[in-house]
PDB file of C-alpha atoms in Angstrom:
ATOM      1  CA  UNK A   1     -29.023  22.926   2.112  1.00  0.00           C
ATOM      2  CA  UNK A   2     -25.824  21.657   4.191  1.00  0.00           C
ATOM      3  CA  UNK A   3     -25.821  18.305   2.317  1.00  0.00           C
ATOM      4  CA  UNK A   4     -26.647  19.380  -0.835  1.00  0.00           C
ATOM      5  CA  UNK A   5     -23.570  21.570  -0.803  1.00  0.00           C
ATOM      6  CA  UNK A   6     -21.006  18.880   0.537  1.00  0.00           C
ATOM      7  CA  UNK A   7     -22.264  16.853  -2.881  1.00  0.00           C
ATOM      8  CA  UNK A   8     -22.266  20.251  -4.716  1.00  0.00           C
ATOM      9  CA  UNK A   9     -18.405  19.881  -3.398  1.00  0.00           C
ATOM     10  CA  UNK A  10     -17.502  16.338  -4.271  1.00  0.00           C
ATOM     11  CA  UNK A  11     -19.585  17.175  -8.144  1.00  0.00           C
ATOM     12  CA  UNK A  12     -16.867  19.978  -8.384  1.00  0.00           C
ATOM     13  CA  UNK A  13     -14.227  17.718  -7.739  1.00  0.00           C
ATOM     14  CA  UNK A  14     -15.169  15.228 -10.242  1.00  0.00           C
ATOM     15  CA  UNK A  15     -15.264  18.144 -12.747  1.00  0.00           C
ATOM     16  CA  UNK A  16     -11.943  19.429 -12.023  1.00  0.00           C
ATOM     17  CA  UNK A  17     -10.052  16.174 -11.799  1.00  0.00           C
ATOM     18  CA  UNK A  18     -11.465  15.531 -15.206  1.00  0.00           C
ATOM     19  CA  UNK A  19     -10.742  18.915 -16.521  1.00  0.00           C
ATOM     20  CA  UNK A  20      -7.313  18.997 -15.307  1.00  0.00           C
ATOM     21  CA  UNK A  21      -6.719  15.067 -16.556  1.00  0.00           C
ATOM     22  CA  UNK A  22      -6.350  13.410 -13.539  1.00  0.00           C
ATOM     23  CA  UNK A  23      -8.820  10.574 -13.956  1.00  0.00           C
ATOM     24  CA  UNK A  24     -12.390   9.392 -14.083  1.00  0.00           C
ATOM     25  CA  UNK A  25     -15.089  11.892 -13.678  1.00  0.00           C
ATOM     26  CA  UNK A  26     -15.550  10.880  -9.461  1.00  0.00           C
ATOM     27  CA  UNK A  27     -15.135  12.943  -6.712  1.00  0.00           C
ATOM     28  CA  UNK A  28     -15.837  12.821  -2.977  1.00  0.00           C
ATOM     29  CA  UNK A  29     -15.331  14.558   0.558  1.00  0.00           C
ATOM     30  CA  UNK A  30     -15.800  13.031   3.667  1.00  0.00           C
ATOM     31  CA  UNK A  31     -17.607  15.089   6.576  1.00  0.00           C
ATOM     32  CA  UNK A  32     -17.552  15.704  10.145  1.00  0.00           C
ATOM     33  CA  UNK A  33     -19.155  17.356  12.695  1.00  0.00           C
ATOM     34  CA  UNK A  34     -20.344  19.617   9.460  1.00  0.00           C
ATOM     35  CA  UNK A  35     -16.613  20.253   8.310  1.00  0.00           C
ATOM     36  CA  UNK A  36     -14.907  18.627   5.246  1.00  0.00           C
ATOM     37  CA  UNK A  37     -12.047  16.506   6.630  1.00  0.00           C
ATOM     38  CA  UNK A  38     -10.921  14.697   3.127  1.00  0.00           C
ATOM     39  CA  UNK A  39     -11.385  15.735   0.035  1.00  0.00           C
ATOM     40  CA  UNK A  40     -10.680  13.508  -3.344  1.00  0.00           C
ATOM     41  CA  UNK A  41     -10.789  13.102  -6.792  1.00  0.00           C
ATOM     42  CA  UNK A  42      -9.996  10.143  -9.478  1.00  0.00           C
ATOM     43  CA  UNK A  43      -6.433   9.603 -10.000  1.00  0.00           C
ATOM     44  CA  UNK A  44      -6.192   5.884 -11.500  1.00  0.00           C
ATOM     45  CA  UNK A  45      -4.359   7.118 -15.099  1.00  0.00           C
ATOM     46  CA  UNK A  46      -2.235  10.158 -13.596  1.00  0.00           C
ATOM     47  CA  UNK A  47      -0.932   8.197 -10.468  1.00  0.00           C
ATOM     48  CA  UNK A  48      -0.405   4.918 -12.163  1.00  0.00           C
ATOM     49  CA  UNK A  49      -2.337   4.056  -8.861  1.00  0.00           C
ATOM     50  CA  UNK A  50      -5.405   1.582  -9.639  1.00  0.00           C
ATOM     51  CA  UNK A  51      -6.701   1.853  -6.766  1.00  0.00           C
ATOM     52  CA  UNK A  52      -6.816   5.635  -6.218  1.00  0.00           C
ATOM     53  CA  UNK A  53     -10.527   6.240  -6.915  1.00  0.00           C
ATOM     54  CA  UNK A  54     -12.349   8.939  -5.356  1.00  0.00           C
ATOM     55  CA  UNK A  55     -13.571   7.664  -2.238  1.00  0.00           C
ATOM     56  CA  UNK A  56     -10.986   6.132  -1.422  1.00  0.00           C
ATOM     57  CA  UNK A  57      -8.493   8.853  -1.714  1.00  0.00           C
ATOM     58  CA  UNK A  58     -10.784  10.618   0.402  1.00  0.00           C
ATOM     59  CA  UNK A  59     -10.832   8.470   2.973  1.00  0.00           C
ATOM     60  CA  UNK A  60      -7.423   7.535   2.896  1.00  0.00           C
ATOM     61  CA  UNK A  61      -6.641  11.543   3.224  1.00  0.00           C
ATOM     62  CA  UNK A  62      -9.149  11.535   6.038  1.00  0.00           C
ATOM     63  CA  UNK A  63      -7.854   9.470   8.333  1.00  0.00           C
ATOM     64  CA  UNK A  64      -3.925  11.346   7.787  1.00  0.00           C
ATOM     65  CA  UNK A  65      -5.757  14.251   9.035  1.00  0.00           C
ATOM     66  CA  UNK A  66      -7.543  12.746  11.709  1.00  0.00           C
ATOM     67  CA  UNK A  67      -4.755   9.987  12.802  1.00  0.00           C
ATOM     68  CA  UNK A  68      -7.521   7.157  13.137  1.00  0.00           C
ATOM     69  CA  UNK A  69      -7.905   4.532  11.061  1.00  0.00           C
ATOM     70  CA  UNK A  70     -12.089   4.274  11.785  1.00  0.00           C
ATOM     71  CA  UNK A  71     -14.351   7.175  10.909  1.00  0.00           C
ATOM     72  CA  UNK A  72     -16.949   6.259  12.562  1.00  0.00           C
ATOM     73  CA  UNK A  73     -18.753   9.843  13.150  1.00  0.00           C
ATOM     74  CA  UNK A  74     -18.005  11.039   9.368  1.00  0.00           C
ATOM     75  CA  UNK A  75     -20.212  11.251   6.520  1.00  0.00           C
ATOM     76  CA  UNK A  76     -19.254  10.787   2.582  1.00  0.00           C
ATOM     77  CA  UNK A  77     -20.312  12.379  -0.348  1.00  0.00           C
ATOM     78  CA  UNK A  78     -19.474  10.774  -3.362  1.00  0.00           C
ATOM     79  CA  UNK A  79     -21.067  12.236  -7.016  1.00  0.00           C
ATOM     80  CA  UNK A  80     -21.366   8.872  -7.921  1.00  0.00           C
ATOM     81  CA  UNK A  81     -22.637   5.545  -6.119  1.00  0.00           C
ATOM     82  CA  UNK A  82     -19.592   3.903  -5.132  1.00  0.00           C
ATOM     83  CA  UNK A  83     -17.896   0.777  -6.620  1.00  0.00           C
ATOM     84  CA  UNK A  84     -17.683  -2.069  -4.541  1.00  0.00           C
ATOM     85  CA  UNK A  85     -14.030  -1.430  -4.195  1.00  0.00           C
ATOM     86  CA  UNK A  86     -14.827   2.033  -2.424  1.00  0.00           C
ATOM     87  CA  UNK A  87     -17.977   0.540  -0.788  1.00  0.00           C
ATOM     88  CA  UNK A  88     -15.726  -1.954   1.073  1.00  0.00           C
ATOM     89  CA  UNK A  89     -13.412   0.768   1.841  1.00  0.00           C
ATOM     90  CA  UNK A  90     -16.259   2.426   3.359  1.00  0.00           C
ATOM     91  CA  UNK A  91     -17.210  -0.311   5.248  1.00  0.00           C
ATOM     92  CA  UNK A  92     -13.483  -1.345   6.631  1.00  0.00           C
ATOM     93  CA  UNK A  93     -13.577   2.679   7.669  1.00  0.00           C
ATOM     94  CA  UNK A  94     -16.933   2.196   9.396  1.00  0.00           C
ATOM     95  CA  UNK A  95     -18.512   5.321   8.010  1.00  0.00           C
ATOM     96  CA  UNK A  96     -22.393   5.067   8.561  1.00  0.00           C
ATOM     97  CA  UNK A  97     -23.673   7.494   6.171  1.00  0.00           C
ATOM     98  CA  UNK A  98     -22.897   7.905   2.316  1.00  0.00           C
ATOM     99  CA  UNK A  99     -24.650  10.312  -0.106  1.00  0.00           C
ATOM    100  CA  UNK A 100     -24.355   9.494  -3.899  1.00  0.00           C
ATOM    101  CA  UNK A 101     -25.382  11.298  -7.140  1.00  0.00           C
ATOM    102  CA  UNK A 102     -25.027   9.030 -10.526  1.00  0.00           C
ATOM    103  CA  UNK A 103     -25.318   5.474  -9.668  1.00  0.00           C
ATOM    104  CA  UNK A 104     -23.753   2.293 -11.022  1.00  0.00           C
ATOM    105  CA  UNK A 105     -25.858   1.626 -13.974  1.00  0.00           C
ATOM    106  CA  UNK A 106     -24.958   5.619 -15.356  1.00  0.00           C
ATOM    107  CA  UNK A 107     -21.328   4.802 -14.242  1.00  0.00           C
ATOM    108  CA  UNK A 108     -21.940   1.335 -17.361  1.00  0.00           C
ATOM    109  CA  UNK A 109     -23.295   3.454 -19.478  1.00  0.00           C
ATOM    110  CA  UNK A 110     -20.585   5.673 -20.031  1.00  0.00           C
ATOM    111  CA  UNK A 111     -17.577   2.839 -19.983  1.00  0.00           C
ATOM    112  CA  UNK A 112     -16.624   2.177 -16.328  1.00  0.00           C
ATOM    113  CA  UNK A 113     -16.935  -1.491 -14.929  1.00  0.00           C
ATOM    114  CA  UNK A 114     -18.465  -0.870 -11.447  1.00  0.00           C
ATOM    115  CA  UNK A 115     -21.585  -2.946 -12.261  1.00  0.00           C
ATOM    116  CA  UNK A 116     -19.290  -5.678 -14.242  1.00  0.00           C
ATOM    117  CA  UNK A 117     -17.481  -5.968 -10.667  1.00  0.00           C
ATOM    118  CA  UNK A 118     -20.881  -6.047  -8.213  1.00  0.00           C
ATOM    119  CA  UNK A 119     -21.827  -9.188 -10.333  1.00  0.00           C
ATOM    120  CA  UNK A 120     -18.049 -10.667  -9.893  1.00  0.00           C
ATOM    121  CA  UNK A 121     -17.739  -9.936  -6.577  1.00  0.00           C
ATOM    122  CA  UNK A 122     -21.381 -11.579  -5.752  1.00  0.00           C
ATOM    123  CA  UNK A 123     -19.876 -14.971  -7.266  1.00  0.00           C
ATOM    124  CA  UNK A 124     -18.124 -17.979  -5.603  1.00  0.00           C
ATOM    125  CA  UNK A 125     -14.066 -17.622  -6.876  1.00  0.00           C
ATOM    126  CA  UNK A 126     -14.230 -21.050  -9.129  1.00  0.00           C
ATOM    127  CA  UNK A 127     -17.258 -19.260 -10.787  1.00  0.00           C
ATOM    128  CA  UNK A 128     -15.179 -15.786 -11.597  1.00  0.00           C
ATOM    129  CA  UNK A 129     -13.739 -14.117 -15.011  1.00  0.00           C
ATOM    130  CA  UNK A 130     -10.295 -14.064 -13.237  1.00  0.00           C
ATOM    131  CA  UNK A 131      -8.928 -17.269 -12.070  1.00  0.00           C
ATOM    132  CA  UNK A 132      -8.670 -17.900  -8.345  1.00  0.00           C
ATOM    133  CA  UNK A 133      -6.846 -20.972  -6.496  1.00  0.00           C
ATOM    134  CA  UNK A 134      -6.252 -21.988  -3.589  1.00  0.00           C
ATOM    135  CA  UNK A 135      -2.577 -22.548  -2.317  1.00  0.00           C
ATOM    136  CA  UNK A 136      -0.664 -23.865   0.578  1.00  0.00           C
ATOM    137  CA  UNK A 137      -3.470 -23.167   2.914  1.00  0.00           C
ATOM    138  CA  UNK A 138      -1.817 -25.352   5.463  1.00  0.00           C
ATOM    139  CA  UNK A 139       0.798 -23.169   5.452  1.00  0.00           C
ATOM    140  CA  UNK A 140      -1.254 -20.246   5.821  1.00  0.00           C
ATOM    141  CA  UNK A 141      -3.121 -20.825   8.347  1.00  0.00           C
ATOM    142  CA  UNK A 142      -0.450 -20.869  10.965  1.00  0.00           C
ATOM    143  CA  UNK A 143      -0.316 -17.110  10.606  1.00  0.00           C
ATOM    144  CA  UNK A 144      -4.088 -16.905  11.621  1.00  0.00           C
ATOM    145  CA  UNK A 145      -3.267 -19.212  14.392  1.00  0.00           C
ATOM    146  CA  UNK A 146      -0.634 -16.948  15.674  1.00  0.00           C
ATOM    147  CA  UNK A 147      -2.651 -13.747  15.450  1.00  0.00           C
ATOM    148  CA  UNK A 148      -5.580 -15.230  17.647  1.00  0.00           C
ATOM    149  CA  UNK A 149      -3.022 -16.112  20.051  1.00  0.00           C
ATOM    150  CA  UNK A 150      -1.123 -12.858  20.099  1.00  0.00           C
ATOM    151  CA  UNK A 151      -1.682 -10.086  23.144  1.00  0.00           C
ATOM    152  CA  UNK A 152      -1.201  -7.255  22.160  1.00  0.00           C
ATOM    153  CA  UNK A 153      -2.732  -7.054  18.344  1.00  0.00           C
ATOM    154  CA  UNK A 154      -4.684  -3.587  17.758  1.00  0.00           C
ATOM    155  CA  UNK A 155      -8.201  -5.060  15.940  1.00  0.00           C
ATOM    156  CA  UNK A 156      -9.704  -3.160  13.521  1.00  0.00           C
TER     157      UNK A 156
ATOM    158  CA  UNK R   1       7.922 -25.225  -6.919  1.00  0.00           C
ATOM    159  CA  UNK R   2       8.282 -21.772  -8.430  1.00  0.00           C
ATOM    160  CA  UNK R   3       4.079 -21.055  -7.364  1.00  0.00           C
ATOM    161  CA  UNK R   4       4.613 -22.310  -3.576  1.00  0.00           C
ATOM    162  CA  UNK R   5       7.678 -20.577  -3.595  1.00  0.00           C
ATOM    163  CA  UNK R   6       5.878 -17.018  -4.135  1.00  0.00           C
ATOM    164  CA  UNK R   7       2.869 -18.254  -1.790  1.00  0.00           C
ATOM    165  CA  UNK R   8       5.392 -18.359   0.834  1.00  0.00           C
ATOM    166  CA  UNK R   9       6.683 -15.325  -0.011  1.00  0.00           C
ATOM    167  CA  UNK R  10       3.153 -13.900   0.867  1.00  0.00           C
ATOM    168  CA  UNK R  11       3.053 -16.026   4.285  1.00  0.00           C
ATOM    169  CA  UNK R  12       6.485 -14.330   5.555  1.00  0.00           C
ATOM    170  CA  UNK R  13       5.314 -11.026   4.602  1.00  0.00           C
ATOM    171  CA  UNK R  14       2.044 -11.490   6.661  1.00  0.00           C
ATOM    172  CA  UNK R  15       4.160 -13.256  10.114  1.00  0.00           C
ATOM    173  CA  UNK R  16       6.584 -10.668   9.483  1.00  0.00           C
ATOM    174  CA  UNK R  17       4.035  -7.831   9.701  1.00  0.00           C
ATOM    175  CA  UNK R  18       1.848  -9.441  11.943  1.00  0.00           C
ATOM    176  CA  UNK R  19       5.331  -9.664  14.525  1.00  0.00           C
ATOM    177  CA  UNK R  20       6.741  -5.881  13.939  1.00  0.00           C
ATOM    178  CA  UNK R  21       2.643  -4.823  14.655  1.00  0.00           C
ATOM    179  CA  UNK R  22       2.045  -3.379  11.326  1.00  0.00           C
ATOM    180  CA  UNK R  23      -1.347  -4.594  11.214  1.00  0.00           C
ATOM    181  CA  UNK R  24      -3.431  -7.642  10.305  1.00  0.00           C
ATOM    182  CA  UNK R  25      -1.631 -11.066   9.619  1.00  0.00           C
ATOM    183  CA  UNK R  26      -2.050 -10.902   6.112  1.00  0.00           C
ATOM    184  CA  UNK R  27       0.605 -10.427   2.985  1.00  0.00           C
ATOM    185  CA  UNK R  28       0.821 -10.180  -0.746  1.00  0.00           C
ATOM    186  CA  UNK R  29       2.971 -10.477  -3.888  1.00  0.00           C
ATOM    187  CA  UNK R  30       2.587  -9.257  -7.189  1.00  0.00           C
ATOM    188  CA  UNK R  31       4.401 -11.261  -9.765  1.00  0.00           C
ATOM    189  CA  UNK R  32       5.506 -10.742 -13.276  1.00  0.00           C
ATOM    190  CA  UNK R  33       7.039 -13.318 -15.628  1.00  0.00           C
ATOM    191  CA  UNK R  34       8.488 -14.880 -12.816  1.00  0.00           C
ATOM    192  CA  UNK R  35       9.896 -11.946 -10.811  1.00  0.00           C
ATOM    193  CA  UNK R  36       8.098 -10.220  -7.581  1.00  0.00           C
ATOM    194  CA  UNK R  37       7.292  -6.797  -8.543  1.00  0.00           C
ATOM    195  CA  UNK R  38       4.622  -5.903  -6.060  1.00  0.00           C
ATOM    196  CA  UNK R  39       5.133  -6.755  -1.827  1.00  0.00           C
ATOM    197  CA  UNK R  40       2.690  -5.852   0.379  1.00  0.00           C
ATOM    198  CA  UNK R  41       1.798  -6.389   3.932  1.00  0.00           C
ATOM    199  CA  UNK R  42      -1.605  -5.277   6.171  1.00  0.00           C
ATOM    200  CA  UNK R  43      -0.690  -1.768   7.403  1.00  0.00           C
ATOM    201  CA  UNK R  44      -4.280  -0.507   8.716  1.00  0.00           C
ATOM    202  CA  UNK R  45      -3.370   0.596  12.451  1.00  0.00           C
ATOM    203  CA  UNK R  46      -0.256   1.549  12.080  1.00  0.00           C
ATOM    204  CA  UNK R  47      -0.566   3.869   8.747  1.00  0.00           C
ATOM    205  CA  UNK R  48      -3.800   4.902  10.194  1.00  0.00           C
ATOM    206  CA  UNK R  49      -4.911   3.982   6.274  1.00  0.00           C
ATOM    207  CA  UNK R  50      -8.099   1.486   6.183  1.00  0.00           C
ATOM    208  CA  UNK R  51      -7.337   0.775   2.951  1.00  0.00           C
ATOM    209  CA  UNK R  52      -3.631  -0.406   3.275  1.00  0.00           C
ATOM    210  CA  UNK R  53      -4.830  -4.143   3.111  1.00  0.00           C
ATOM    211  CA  UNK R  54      -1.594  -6.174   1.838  1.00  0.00           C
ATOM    212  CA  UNK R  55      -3.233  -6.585  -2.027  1.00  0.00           C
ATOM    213  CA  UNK R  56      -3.622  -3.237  -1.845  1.00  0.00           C
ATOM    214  CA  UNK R  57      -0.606  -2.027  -1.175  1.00  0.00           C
ATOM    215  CA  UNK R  58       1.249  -4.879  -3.098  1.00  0.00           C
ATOM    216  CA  UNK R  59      -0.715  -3.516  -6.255  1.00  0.00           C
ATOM    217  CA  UNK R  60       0.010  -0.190  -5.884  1.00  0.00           C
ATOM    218  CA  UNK R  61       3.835  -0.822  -5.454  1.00  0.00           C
ATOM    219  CA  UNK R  62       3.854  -2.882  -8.351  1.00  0.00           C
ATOM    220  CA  UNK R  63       2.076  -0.191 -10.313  1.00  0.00           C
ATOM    221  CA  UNK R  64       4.078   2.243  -9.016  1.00  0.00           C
ATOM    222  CA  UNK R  65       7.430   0.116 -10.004  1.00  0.00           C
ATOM    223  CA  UNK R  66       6.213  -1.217 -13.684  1.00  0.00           C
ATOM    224  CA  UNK R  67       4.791   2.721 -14.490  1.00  0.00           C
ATOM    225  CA  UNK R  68       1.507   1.749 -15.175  1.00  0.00           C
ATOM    226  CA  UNK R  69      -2.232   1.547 -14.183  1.00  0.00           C
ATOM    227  CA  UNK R  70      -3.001  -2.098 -15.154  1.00  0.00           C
ATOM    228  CA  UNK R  71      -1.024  -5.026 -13.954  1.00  0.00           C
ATOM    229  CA  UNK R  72      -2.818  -7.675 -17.213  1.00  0.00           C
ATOM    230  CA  UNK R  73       0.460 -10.111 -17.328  1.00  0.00           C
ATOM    231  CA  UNK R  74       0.634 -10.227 -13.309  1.00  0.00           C
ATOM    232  CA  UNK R  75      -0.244 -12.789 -11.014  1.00  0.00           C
ATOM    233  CA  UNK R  76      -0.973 -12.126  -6.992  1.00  0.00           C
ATOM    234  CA  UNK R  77      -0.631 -14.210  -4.381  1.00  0.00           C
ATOM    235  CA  UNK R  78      -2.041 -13.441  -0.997  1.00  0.00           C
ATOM    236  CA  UNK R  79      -1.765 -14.931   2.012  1.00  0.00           C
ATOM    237  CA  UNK R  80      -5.695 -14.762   2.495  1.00  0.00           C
ATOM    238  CA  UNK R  81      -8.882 -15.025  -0.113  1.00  0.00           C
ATOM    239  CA  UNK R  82      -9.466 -11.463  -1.155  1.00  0.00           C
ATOM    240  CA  UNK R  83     -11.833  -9.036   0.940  1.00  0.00           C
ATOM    241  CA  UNK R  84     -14.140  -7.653  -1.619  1.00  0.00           C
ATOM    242  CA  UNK R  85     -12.255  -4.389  -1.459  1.00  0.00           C
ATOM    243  CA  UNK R  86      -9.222  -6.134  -2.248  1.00  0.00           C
ATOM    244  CA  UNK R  87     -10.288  -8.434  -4.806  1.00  0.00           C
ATOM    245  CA  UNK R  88     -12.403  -5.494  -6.844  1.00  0.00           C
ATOM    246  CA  UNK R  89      -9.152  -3.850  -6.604  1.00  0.00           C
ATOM    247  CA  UNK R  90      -7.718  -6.715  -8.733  1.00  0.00           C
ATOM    248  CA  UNK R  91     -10.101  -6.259 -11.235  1.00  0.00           C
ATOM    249  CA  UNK R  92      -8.965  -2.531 -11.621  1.00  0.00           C
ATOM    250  CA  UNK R  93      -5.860  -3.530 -12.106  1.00  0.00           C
ATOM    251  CA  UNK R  94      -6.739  -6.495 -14.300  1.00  0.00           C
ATOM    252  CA  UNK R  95      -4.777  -9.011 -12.995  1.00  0.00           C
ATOM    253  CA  UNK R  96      -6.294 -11.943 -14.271  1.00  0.00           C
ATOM    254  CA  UNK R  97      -4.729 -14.961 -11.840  1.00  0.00           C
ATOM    255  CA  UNK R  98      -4.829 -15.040  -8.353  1.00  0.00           C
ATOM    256  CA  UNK R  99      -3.676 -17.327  -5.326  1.00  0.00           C
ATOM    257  CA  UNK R 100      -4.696 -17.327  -1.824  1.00  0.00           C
ATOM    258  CA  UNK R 101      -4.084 -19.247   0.993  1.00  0.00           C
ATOM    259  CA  UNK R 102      -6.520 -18.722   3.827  1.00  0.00           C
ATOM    260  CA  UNK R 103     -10.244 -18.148   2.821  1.00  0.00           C
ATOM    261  CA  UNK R 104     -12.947 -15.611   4.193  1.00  0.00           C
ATOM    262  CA  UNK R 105     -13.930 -18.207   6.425  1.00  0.00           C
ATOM    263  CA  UNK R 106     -10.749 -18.538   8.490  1.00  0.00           C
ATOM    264  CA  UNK R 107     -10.682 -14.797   8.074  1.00  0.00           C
ATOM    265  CA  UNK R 108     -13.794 -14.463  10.036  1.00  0.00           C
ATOM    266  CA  UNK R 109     -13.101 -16.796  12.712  1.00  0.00           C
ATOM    267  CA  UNK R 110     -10.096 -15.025  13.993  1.00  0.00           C
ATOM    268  CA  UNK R 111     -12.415 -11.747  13.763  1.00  0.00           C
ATOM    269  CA  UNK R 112     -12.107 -10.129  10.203  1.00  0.00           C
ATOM    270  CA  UNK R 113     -15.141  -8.975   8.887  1.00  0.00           C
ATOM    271  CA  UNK R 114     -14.366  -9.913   4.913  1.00  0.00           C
ATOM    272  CA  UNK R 115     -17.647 -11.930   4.722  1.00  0.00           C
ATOM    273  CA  UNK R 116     -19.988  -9.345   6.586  1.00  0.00           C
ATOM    274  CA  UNK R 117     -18.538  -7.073   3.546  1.00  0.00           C
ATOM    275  CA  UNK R 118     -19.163  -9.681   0.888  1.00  0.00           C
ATOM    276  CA  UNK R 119     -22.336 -10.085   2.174  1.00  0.00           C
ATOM    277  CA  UNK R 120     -23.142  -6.170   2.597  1.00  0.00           C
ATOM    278  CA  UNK R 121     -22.297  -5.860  -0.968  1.00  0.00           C
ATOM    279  CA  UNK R 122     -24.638  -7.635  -2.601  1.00  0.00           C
ATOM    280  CA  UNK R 123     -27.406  -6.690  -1.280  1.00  0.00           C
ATOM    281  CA  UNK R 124     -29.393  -3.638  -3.086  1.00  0.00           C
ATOM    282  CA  UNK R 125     -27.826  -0.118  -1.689  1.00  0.00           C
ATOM    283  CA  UNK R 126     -31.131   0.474   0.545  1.00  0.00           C
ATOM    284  CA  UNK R 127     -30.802  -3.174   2.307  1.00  0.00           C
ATOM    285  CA  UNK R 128     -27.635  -2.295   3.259  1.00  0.00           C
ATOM    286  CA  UNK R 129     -26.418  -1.904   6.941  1.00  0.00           C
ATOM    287  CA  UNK R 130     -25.055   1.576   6.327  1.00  0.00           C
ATOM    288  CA  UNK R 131     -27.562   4.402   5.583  1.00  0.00           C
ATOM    289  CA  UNK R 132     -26.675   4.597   1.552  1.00  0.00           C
ATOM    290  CA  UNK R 133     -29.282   7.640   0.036  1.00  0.00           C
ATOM    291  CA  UNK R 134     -29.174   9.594  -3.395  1.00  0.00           C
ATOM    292  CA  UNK R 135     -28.776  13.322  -3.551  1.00  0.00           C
ATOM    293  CA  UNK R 136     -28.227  15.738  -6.030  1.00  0.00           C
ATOM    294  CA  UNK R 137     -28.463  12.993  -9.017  1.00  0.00           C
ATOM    295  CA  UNK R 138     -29.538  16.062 -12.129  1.00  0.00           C
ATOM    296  CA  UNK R 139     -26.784  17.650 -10.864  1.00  0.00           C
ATOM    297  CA  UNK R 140     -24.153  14.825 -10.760  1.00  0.00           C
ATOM    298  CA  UNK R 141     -24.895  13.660 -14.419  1.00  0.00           C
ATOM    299  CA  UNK R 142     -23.822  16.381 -16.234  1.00  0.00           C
ATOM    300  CA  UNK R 143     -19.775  15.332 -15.193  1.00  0.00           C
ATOM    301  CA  UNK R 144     -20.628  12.070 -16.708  1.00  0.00           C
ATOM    302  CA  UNK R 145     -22.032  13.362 -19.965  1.00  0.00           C
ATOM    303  CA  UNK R 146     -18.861  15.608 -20.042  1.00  0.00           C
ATOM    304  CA  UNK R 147     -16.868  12.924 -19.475  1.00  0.00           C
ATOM    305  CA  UNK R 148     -18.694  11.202 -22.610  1.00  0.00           C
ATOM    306  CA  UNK R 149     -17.719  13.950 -24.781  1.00  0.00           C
ATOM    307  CA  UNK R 150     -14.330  14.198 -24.092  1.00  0.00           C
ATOM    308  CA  UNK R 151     -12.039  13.593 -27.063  1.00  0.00           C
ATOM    309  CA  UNK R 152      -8.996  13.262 -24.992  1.00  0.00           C
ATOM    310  CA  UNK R 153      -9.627  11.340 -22.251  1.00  0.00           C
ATOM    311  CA  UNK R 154      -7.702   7.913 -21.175  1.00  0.00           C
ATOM    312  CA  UNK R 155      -9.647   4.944 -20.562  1.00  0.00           C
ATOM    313  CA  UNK R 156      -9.028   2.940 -17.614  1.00  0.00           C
TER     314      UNK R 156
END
């Protein structure tokens, strides 16, 4: 029953967040060692912040309580499959687990883009709805250069 | 001029970062009708935030400046191709033009793993290298068909 209540947790934070007019209808909590170390809920409209969606809020208030950056040894329970924004986040985190309830095609139905962005995403950037260009990349690439040079960088 | 002009803006950002050990070499500018309202620099290791990729945080500070969720008359410029956390981010914020200097490629050779992501994310949720499993799914829905009903709620 353990992991059925963490995503009993995260579903209650989706309903509150919507309740209380915070966002989307998304929650999450992030687990370790069987104990709740970051707990979030949509906040896109309220915090003017785009990219404050469940999971990553919850991760993002993870790692301040664990002062890491990686969460390797954590789990995350989302109440609803996450987009590929949060997926990526979840992947720069290195969290090896994730539990979902709805999934991206009830996220469509009712209004919300996730599957709209998978298919983007999955495209080359001249092929996208948004128009991406290259610029100055022999400029850029000095930076690179520098980086793979440099001593003391901390990789992540 | 006025395009290379910002692009460089996003360079200096990312050496500047990269130097004062921040994070990764990578930086960002939002831009509106000609003015920088967004900056952003990588700020991963040293925030302990896995999400504080420089488009992230350059869209959240412009969000945060302009009062508002959706950046639709903005244009980014990053110092690097989008990761796909980073570019799905974009299309949360609807920005609808973006410029990069560096691509995933170069990104990957000095270590980054932007294309294992874009890779990871289009495959199907079971294919994927982290363990990704429903739970709880009659449960979750309910918040969604709430969230369907809701007379007050604001789109995003």
């Amino acid at each position: 029953m353990r992991q059925e209540n963490f995503m009993r947790e995260a579903i209650k934070l989706a309903d509150e967040g919507m309740r209380d007019g915070h966002g989307g209808p998304f929650g999450c909590v992030v687990v370790r060692r069987g104990e709740i170390v970051g707990r979030g809920n949509n906040r896109v409209t309220s915090a003017n912040d785009p990219t404050a969606h469940a999971e990553v809020t919850a991760i993002r208030a993870a790692c301040a309580q664990l002062k890491t950056f990686q969460l390797t040894d954590c789990e995350l329970y989302t109440s609803c499959e996450p987009c590929p924004m949060c997926l990526s986040a979840i992947y720069w985190a290195r969290i090896p687990t994730v539990f979902y309830g709805n999934t991206r095609t009830d996220a469509a139905a009712i209004g919300f883009d996730d599957d709209f962005i998978y298919q983007q995403v999955a495209l080359a950037p001249e092929q996208r709805a948004l128009k991406m260009q290259p610029l100055l990349p022999s400029e850029a690439i000095a930076t690179f250069k520098a980086w793979a040079a440099k001593s003391d960088k901390v990789r992540y």
